[in-house]
CSV table of C-alpha atoms in Angstrom, one decimal:
chain,number,residue,atom,x,y,z
A,11,UNK,CA,-2.4,-17.3,-111.0
A,12,UNK,CA,-0.6,-15.2,-108.4
A,13,UNK,CA,2.3,-13.2,-109.8
A,14,UNK,CA,5.4,-11.9,-107.8
A,15,UNK,CA,8.0,-9.3,-108.7
A,16,UNK,CA,11.5,-10.9,-108.8
A,17,UNK,CA,13.1,-7.6,-109.9
A,18,UNK,CA,12.0,-4.6,-111.8
A,19,UNK,CA,10.5,-5.7,-115.1
A,20,UNK,CA,10.6,-9.5,-114.2
A,21,UNK,CA,7.7,-11.5,-112.7
A,22,UNK,CA,7.3,-15.1,-111.8
A,23,UNK,CA,4.4,-17.3,-110.6
A,24,UNK,CA,4.1,-17.6,-106.9
A,25,UNK,CA,1.0,-19.9,-107.1
A,26,UNK,CA,-0.8,-21.3,-110.1
A,27,UNK,CA,-1.1,-24.3,-112.5
A,28,UNK,CA,2.3,-23.7,-114.1
A,29,UNK,CA,5.5,-25.8,-114.1
A,30,UNK,CA,7.3,-22.6,-115.4
A,31,UNK,CA,6.2,-19.0,-115.7
A,32,UNK,CA,8.2,-15.9,-116.3
A,33,UNK,CA,7.0,-12.5,-117.6
A,34,UNK,CA,9.5,-9.8,-118.6
A,35,UNK,CA,9.3,-6.2,-119.7
A,36,UNK,CA,12.0,-4.8,-121.9
A,37,UNK,CA,11.9,-1.0,-122.1
A,38,UNK,CA,13.7,0.7,-125.0
A,39,UNK,CA,14.0,4.5,-125.0
A,40,UNK,CA,13.1,6.2,-128.3
A,41,UNK,CA,13.9,9.7,-127.2
A,42,UNK,CA,11.6,12.6,-126.5
A,43,UNK,CA,10.0,10.8,-123.6
A,44,UNK,CA,8.8,8.0,-125.9
A,45,UNK,CA,9.5,4.3,-125.1
A,46,UNK,CA,9.0,1.0,-126.7
A,47,UNK,CA,7.9,-1.7,-124.2
A,48,UNK,CA,8.2,-5.3,-125.2
A,49,UNK,CA,6.4,-7.8,-122.9
A,50,UNK,CA,7.5,-11.5,-123.2
A,51,UNK,CA,5.8,-14.3,-121.3
A,52,UNK,CA,7.2,-17.8,-121.2
A,53,UNK,CA,5.1,-20.5,-119.5
A,54,UNK,CA,4.6,-24.3,-119.3
A,55,UNK,CA,1.3,-25.5,-117.9
A,56,UNK,CA,1.3,-28.1,-115.1
A,57,UNK,CA,-1.5,-30.0,-116.8
A,58,UNK,CA,-0.2,-33.3,-118.2
A,59,UNK,CA,-2.3,-35.3,-120.7
A,60,UNK,CA,-5.1,-32.7,-121.0
A,61,UNK,CA,-2.9,-29.6,-121.4
A,62,UNK,CA,-3.7,-29.3,-125.1
A,63,UNK,CA,-7.3,-28.4,-124.2
A,64,UNK,CA,-6.3,-25.6,-121.9
A,65,UNK,CA,-3.3,-24.0,-123.6
A,66,UNK,CA,-5.4,-22.0,-126.1
A,67,UNK,CA,-7.5,-20.7,-123.3
A,68,UNK,CA,-4.5,-19.8,-121.1
A,69,UNK,CA,-2.7,-18.2,-124.0
A,70,UNK,CA,-5.7,-15.9,-124.6
A,71,UNK,CA,-5.7,-14.8,-121.0
A,72,UNK,CA,-1.9,-14.3,-121.0
A,73,UNK,CA,-1.9,-12.2,-124.2
A,74,UNK,CA,-4.9,-10.1,-123.1
A,75,UNK,CA,-3.4,-9.2,-119.8
A,76,UNK,CA,-6.5,-7.6,-118.4
A,77,UNK,CA,-6.2,-6.9,-114.7
A,78,UNK,CA,-9.6,-7.8,-113.2
A,79,UNK,CA,-11.2,-5.8,-110.4
A,80,UNK,CA,-11.8,-7.7,-107.2
A,81,UNK,CA,-15.5,-8.4,-106.6
A,82,UNK,CA,-15.0,-8.9,-102.8
A,83,UNK,CA,-12.4,-9.4,-100.1
A,84,UNK,CA,-11.7,-12.5,-98.0
A,85,UNK,CA,-11.6,-12.7,-94.2
A,86,UNK,CA,-7.9,-11.8,-94.3
A,87,UNK,CA,-8.4,-8.8,-96.6
A,88,UNK,CA,-7.2,-10.7,-99.7
A,89,UNK,CA,-9.0,-9.7,-103.0
A,90,UNK,CA,-11.4,-12.2,-104.5
A,91,UNK,CA,-11.7,-12.2,-108.3
A,92,UNK,CA,-14.1,-13.9,-110.8
A,93,UNK,CA,-12.2,-16.6,-112.6
A,94,UNK,CA,-12.9,-17.6,-116.2
A,95,UNK,CA,-15.9,-19.9,-116.7
A,96,UNK,CA,-13.6,-22.8,-117.7
A,97,UNK,CA,-11.4,-22.6,-114.6
A,98,UNK,CA,-12.0,-23.5,-111.0
A,99,UNK,CA,-13.2,-20.8,-108.6
A,100,UNK,CA,-10.2,-21.5,-106.3
A,101,UNK,CA,-6.6,-21.1,-107.4
A,102,UNK,CA,-4.9,-24.5,-108.2
A,103,UNK,CA,-1.1,-24.9,-107.7
A,104,UNK,CA,1.1,-27.0,-109.9
A,105,UNK,CA,0.8,-30.1,-107.7
A,106,UNK,CA,-3.1,-30.1,-107.6
A,107,UNK,CA,-3.3,-29.4,-111.3
A,108,UNK,CA,-1.0,-32.4,-112.1
A,109,UNK,CA,-2.8,-34.7,-109.7
A,110,UNK,CA,-6.2,-33.8,-111.0
A,111,UNK,CA,-5.1,-34.3,-114.7
A,112,UNK,CA,-3.8,-37.8,-113.9
A,113,UNK,CA,-6.9,-38.6,-111.9
A,114,UNK,CA,-9.0,-37.7,-114.9
A,115,UNK,CA,-7.0,-40.1,-117.0
A,116,UNK,CA,-7.7,-42.9,-114.6
A,117,UNK,CA,-11.4,-41.8,-114.4
A,118,UNK,CA,-11.5,-42.4,-118.2
A,119,UNK,CA,-10.6,-46.1,-117.5
A,120,UNK,CA,-13.0,-46.4,-114.6
A,121,UNK,CA,-15.9,-44.9,-116.7
A,122,UNK,CA,-15.2,-47.4,-119.6
A,123,UNK,CA,-15.0,-50.4,-117.4
A,124,UNK,CA,-18.1,-49.4,-115.4
A,125,UNK,CA,-20.2,-49.2,-118.5
A,126,UNK,CA,-19.1,-52.1,-120.7
A,127,UNK,CA,-21.4,-54.7,-119.2
A,128,UNK,CA,-24.5,-52.6,-119.4
A,129,UNK,CA,-23.8,-51.8,-123.1
A,130,UNK,CA,-23.0,-55.3,-124.2
A,131,UNK,CA,-25.1,-57.7,-122.1
A,132,UNK,CA,-28.1,-57.6,-124.5
A,133,UNK,CA,-25.7,-58.9,-127.3
A,134,UNK,CA,-24.1,-61.5,-125.0
A,135,UNK,CA,-27.6,-62.7,-124.0
A,136,UNK,CA,-28.5,-63.2,-127.7
A,137,UNK,CA,-25.4,-65.3,-128.3
A,138,UNK,CA,-26.0,-67.4,-125.2
A,139,UNK,CA,-29.7,-67.6,-125.7
A,140,UNK,CA,-30.4,-66.0,-122.3
A,141,UNK,CA,-33.7,-64.4,-121.3
A,142,UNK,CA,-34.2,-60.9,-119.8
A,143,UNK,CA,-34.6,-62.6,-116.4
A,144,UNK,CA,-31.2,-64.1,-116.7
A,145,UNK,CA,-29.8,-60.7,-117.7
A,146,UNK,CA,-31.3,-59.1,-114.6
A,147,UNK,CA,-30.1,-61.9,-112.3
A,148,UNK,CA,-26.5,-61.6,-113.8
A,149,UNK,CA,-26.5,-57.8,-113.4
A,150,UNK,CA,-27.8,-58.0,-109.9
A,151,UNK,CA,-25.1,-60.6,-108.9
A,152,UNK,CA,-22.4,-58.4,-110.4
A,153,UNK,CA,-23.4,-55.7,-107.8
A,154,UNK,CA,-21.9,-58.0,-105.1
A,155,UNK,CA,-18.6,-56.6,-106.4
A,156,UNK,CA,-19.5,-53.4,-104.5
A,157,UNK,CA,-18.9,-55.3,-101.2
A,158,UNK,CA,-15.4,-56.3,-102.4
A,159,UNK,CA,-14.7,-52.6,-103.2
A,160,UNK,CA,-15.6,-51.7,-99.6
A,161,UNK,CA,-12.8,-54.1,-98.5
A,162,UNK,CA,-10.3,-52.5,-101.0
A,163,UNK,CA,-11.2,-49.0,-99.6
A,164,UNK,CA,-10.6,-50.2,-96.1
A,165,UNK,CA,-7.1,-51.3,-97.1
A,166,UNK,CA,-6.4,-47.9,-98.7
A,167,UNK,CA,-7.1,-46.2,-95.3
A,168,UNK,CA,-4.2,-48.3,-93.9
A,169,UNK,CA,-1.8,-48.8,-96.8
A,170,UNK,CA,-2.3,-45.6,-98.9
A,171,UNK,CA,-4.1,-44.5,-102.1
A,172,UNK,CA,-1.6,-44.6,-104.8
A,173,UNK,CA,-0.6,-48.3,-104.8
A,174,UNK,CA,-4.3,-49.3,-104.5
A,175,UNK,CA,-5.2,-47.0,-107.4
A,176,UNK,CA,-2.6,-48.7,-109.6
A,177,UNK,CA,-3.6,-52.2,-108.5
A,178,UNK,CA,-7.3,-51.6,-109.1
A,179,UNK,CA,-6.7,-50.1,-112.5
A,180,UNK,CA,-4.7,-53.2,-113.6
A,181,UNK,CA,-7.1,-55.7,-111.9
A,182,UNK,CA,-10.2,-54.2,-113.4
A,183,UNK,CA,-8.8,-54.2,-117.0
A,184,UNK,CA,-7.5,-57.8,-116.7
A,185,UNK,CA,-10.7,-59.2,-115.2
A,186,UNK,CA,-12.8,-57.4,-117.9
A,187,UNK,CA,-10.6,-58.9,-120.7
A,188,UNK,CA,-11.2,-62.4,-119.2
A,189,UNK,CA,-14.9,-61.8,-119.9
A,190,UNK,CA,-14.1,-62.0,-123.6
A,191,UNK,CA,-13.5,-65.7,-123.1
A,192,UNK,CA,-16.9,-66.3,-121.6
A,193,UNK,CA,-18.8,-69.5,-122.6
A,194,UNK,CA,-21.9,-68.3,-120.9
A,195,UNK,CA,-23.5,-65.6,-118.7
A,196,UNK,CA,-22.3,-67.2,-115.4
A,197,UNK,CA,-18.7,-66.9,-116.4
A,198,UNK,CA,-19.2,-63.4,-117.8
A,199,UNK,CA,-21.0,-62.3,-114.6
A,200,UNK,CA,-18.2,-63.8,-112.4
A,201,UNK,CA,-15.4,-61.9,-114.3
A,202,UNK,CA,-17.5,-58.7,-114.2
A,203,UNK,CA,-18.1,-59.0,-110.5
A,204,UNK,CA,-14.3,-58.9,-110.0
A,205,UNK,CA,-13.8,-56.2,-112.6
A,206,UNK,CA,-16.6,-54.0,-111.3
A,207,UNK,CA,-15.3,-54.4,-107.7
A,208,UNK,CA,-11.9,-53.0,-108.9
A,209,UNK,CA,-13.3,-50.3,-111.1
A,210,UNK,CA,-15.7,-49.2,-108.4
A,211,UNK,CA,-12.9,-49.0,-105.8
A,212,UNK,CA,-10.8,-47.2,-108.4
A,213,UNK,CA,-13.5,-44.6,-108.9
A,214,UNK,CA,-14.0,-44.1,-105.2
A,215,UNK,CA,-10.2,-43.8,-104.6
A,216,UNK,CA,-10.1,-41.2,-107.4
A,217,UNK,CA,-12.8,-39.2,-105.6
A,218,UNK,CA,-11.0,-39.5,-102.2
A,219,UNK,CA,-7.6,-38.4,-103.6
A,220,UNK,CA,-9.3,-35.4,-105.3
A,221,UNK,CA,-11.0,-34.4,-102.1
A,222,UNK,CA,-7.8,-34.7,-100.1
A,223,UNK,CA,-5.6,-32.8,-102.7
A,224,UNK,CA,-7.8,-30.1,-104.1
A,225,UNK,CA,-8.2,-26.6,-102.6
A,226,UNK,CA,-11.5,-26.1,-100.6
A,227,UNK,CA,-13.0,-23.8,-103.3
A,228,UNK,CA,-12.3,-26.2,-106.2
A,229,UNK,CA,-13.5,-29.6,-105.0
A,230,UNK,CA,-16.8,-29.5,-106.7
A,231,UNK,CA,-15.0,-28.3,-109.9
A,232,UNK,CA,-12.7,-31.3,-109.6
A,233,UNK,CA,-15.6,-33.6,-109.1
A,234,UNK,CA,-17.3,-32.2,-112.2
A,235,UNK,CA,-14.2,-32.7,-114.5
A,236,UNK,CA,-13.7,-36.2,-113.1
A,237,UNK,CA,-17.4,-36.9,-113.9
A,238,UNK,CA,-16.8,-35.6,-117.4
A,239,UNK,CA,-13.8,-37.8,-118.1
A,240,UNK,CA,-15.6,-40.7,-116.6
A,241,UNK,CA,-18.5,-40.0,-118.9
A,242,UNK,CA,-16.0,-39.7,-121.8
A,243,UNK,CA,-14.7,-43.2,-120.9
A,244,UNK,CA,-18.3,-44.5,-120.9
A,245,UNK,CA,-18.8,-42.8,-124.2
A,246,UNK,CA,-15.9,-44.6,-125.7
A,247,UNK,CA,-17.5,-47.9,-124.7
A,248,UNK,CA,-20.7,-46.7,-126.3
A,249,UNK,CA,-18.9,-45.8,-129.5
A,250,UNK,CA,-17.6,-49.3,-129.8
A,251,UNK,CA,-21.1,-50.9,-129.5
A,252,UNK,CA,-21.6,-51.0,-133.3
A,253,UNK,CA,-18.9,-53.7,-133.4
A,254,UNK,CA,-21.4,-56.0,-131.8
A,255,UNK,CA,-23.5,-56.1,-135.0
A,256,UNK,CA,-20.5,-57.5,-137.1
A,257,UNK,CA,-20.9,-61.0,-135.7
A,258,UNK,CA,-22.6,-62.8,-132.8
A,259,UNK,CA,-19.3,-62.9,-130.9
A,260,UNK,CA,-18.0,-59.4,-131.8
A,261,UNK,CA,-19.2,-57.9,-128.5
A,262,UNK,CA,-16.2,-59.6,-126.9
A,263,UNK,CA,-13.8,-57.2,-128.6
A,264,UNK,CA,-15.1,-54.3,-126.4
A,265,UNK,CA,-13.9,-56.1,-123.3
A,266,UNK,CA,-10.3,-56.4,-124.6
A,267,UNK,CA,-9.7,-52.8,-125.5
A,268,UNK,CA,-8.7,-51.5,-122.0
A,269,UNK,CA,-5.8,-54.1,-121.8
A,270,UNK,CA,-4.3,-52.6,-125.0
A,271,UNK,CA,-4.0,-49.2,-123.3
A,272,UNK,CA,-3.1,-50.6,-119.9
A,273,UNK,CA,0.7,-49.6,-120.1
A,274,UNK,CA,-0.4,-46.0,-120.5
A,275,UNK,CA,-2.7,-46.1,-117.5
A,276,UNK,CA,0.1,-47.8,-115.4
A,277,UNK,CA,2.5,-45.0,-116.4
A,278,UNK,CA,-0.1,-42.4,-115.3
A,279,UNK,CA,-0.7,-44.2,-112.0
A,280,UNK,CA,3.0,-44.4,-111.2
A,281,UNK,CA,3.4,-40.7,-111.6
A,282,UNK,CA,0.7,-40.0,-109.0
A,283,UNK,CA,2.1,-39.0,-105.6
A,284,UNK,CA,0.7,-40.4,-102.4
A,285,UNK,CA,-2.1,-38.2,-101.0
A,286,UNK,CA,-0.7,-35.6,-98.6
A,287,UNK,CA,-3.7,-36.1,-96.3
A,288,UNK,CA,-2.8,-39.8,-95.9
A,289,UNK,CA,1.0,-39.2,-95.5
A,290,UNK,CA,0.4,-36.5,-92.8
A,291,UNK,CA,0.5,-37.8,-89.3
A,292,UNK,CA,-3.0,-38.4,-88.0
A,293,UNK,CA,-4.7,-40.1,-85.1
A,294,UNK,CA,-7.3,-42.9,-85.1
A,295,UNK,CA,-10.4,-41.7,-86.9
A,296,UNK,CA,-13.9,-42.3,-85.5
A,297,UNK,CA,-17.4,-41.7,-87.0
A,298,UNK,CA,-18.5,-39.7,-84.0
A,299,UNK,CA,-20.5,-36.7,-85.1
A,300,UNK,CA,-20.7,-37.9,-88.7
A,301,UNK,CA,-23.1,-40.9,-88.5
A,302,UNK,CA,-26.2,-39.0,-89.2
A,303,UNK,CA,-24.8,-37.2,-92.3
A,304,UNK,CA,-23.3,-40.5,-93.6
A,305,UNK,CA,-26.7,-42.3,-93.1
A,306,UNK,CA,-28.4,-39.5,-95.0
A,307,UNK,CA,-26.0,-39.6,-97.9
A,308,UNK,CA,-26.1,-43.4,-98.0
A,309,UNK,CA,-29.9,-43.3,-98.1
A,310,UNK,CA,-29.9,-40.8,-101.0
A,311,UNK,CA,-27.4,-43.0,-102.9
A,312,UNK,CA,-29.5,-46.1,-102.2
A,313,UNK,CA,-32.7,-44.7,-103.6
A,314,UNK,CA,-30.9,-42.9,-106.4
A,315,UNK,CA,-29.4,-46.2,-107.6
A,316,UNK,CA,-32.6,-48.1,-107.1
A,317,UNK,CA,-34.1,-45.7,-109.6
A,318,UNK,CA,-31.1,-45.4,-111.9
A,319,UNK,CA,-29.8,-49.0,-112.1
A,320,UNK,CA,-32.6,-50.6,-114.1
A,321,UNK,CA,-32.2,-47.8,-116.7
A,322,UNK,CA,-28.5,-48.4,-117.1
A,323,UNK,CA,-28.9,-52.1,-117.2
A,324,UNK,CA,-31.9,-52.5,-119.5
A,325,UNK,CA,-31.8,-49.4,-121.6
A,326,UNK,CA,-30.1,-50.9,-124.6
A,327,UNK,CA,-32.3,-54.0,-124.4
A,328,UNK,CA,-35.4,-51.8,-124.3
A,329,UNK,CA,-34.3,-49.8,-127.4
A,330,UNK,CA,-33.4,-53.0,-129.3
A,331,UNK,CA,-36.5,-55.0,-128.5
A,332,UNK,CA,-39.2,-52.4,-128.3
A,333,UNK,CA,-37.9,-49.9,-130.9
A,334,UNK,CA,-35.8,-52.1,-133.1
A,335,UNK,CA,-32.6,-50.1,-132.7
A,336,UNK,CA,-29.4,-51.4,-134.4
A,337,UNK,CA,-26.1,-51.2,-132.5
A,338,UNK,CA,-25.2,-48.1,-134.5
A,339,UNK,CA,-28.5,-46.5,-133.6
A,340,UNK,CA,-27.9,-47.3,-129.9
A,341,UNK,CA,-24.5,-45.5,-130.1
A,342,UNK,CA,-26.0,-42.5,-131.9
A,343,UNK,CA,-28.9,-42.2,-129.4
A,344,UNK,CA,-26.7,-42.5,-126.3
A,345,UNK,CA,-24.2,-40.0,-127.5
A,346,UNK,CA,-26.8,-37.5,-128.7
A,347,UNK,CA,-28.7,-37.6,-125.4
A,348,UNK,CA,-25.7,-37.9,-123.1
A,349,UNK,CA,-23.2,-35.5,-124.5
A,350,UNK,CA,-25.1,-32.3,-123.6
A,351,UNK,CA,-24.9,-33.5,-120.0
A,352,UNK,CA,-21.4,-32.2,-120.0
A,353,UNK,CA,-22.8,-28.7,-120.0
A,354,UNK,CA,-24.8,-29.5,-116.8
A,355,UNK,CA,-21.7,-31.0,-115.2
A,356,UNK,CA,-19.6,-27.9,-115.8
A,357,UNK,CA,-22.4,-25.5,-114.6
A,358,UNK,CA,-23.4,-27.7,-111.7
A,359,UNK,CA,-19.8,-28.1,-110.5
A,360,UNK,CA,-19.1,-24.4,-110.6
A,361,UNK,CA,-22.4,-23.5,-108.9
A,362,UNK,CA,-21.7,-26.1,-106.2
A,363,UNK,CA,-18.4,-24.4,-105.4
A,364,UNK,CA,-19.9,-20.9,-105.4
A,365,UNK,CA,-23.5,-21.3,-104.2
A,366,UNK,CA,-23.4,-24.5,-102.2
A,367,UNK,CA,-24.1,-28.2,-102.7
A,368,UNK,CA,-27.6,-28.8,-101.4
A,369,UNK,CA,-29.7,-26.7,-103.9
A,370,UNK,CA,-27.6,-28.0,-106.9
A,371,UNK,CA,-28.1,-31.6,-105.7
A,372,UNK,CA,-31.8,-31.1,-105.1
A,373,UNK,CA,-32.5,-29.6,-108.6
A,374,UNK,CA,-30.3,-32.2,-110.3
A,375,UNK,CA,-31.9,-35.2,-108.5
A,376,UNK,CA,-35.6,-34.1,-108.9
A,377,UNK,CA,-35.2,-32.8,-112.4
A,378,UNK,CA,-33.1,-35.7,-113.6
A,379,UNK,CA,-35.5,-38.3,-112.2
A,380,UNK,CA,-38.6,-36.6,-113.5
A,381,UNK,CA,-37.3,-36.2,-117.0
A,382,UNK,CA,-35.9,-39.7,-117.2
A,383,UNK,CA,-39.3,-41.2,-116.2
A,384,UNK,CA,-41.0,-38.9,-118.7
A,385,UNK,CA,-38.8,-40.1,-121.5
A,386,UNK,CA,-40.0,-43.8,-121.0
A,387,UNK,CA,-43.6,-42.7,-120.7
A,388,UNK,CA,-43.5,-40.9,-124.1
């Protein structure tokens, strides 16, 4: 937060994640050069939905009122301070805080819908009498939805982000709910192809808006908290997996849940402003000078997903068939092994903003792949 003096003894917030902030000093003379000073700070965070997590942390900072010493000075002579571990390295204003909070809510939905098929297909296959080969074929066919998401992203470059975000949120939830009516894997795969196309486009649009709206020193932090809320959405899908053991058809309930909360997500999407980067006048964009970097990133993503996709798609089937896990044990195992990843996301996001992206990416990629392969071997 950057404070400014309005008048002697009264301060306001020039820039920071607050809808309202005012700090006042009331000085009462007690005589004999003694005074009683009462400091009063009134503030309202500009963090909708998730503000309850940050208010205790901010309150502690406000009450403590320690003035940190600058650790360095920027190119313009401005002081650079070390921010708390739970906050971004760069200063967020009210708009960027509000946008990131709402994007995190939509990321929750995208994470749930992107996980539901991989968590439930082993139970659907049991009901339909389908083999592992049929499961693999269905899951591979669903990946075709990625091509549809590319078309949606192309539209967003012409029509804007906000409306497409809202449309993909609604579409992905409705198409997923249709899967609850599936008479077989073909129908389930078809509805999931459309649902995954929308949820993938929604996740990509969330990342684009975050990159366009966040300050330069806080983009990796934004990516990390978006990843955490996406993982939380996936975790909610995992926590519902025990329902699948109640009856052969009970896995269908998991597909309907997002529709029940769709009015909430629609409300969040409507409150998102259009990206300033899109609204700002701009000329025709070309890929000149960017093709090599794009090819490199695409190649990394291709090989990363070639390694990761079989794990996400057959993990539950592996644990059920080779280790005899029940649905409740699947949930417990996934949460117990996946929840600590939140620590890595926070640390990695902060290091990427302060130390650079390449080393963090290299360590995460090599370390993650090696340890995942080792887990199957042992």
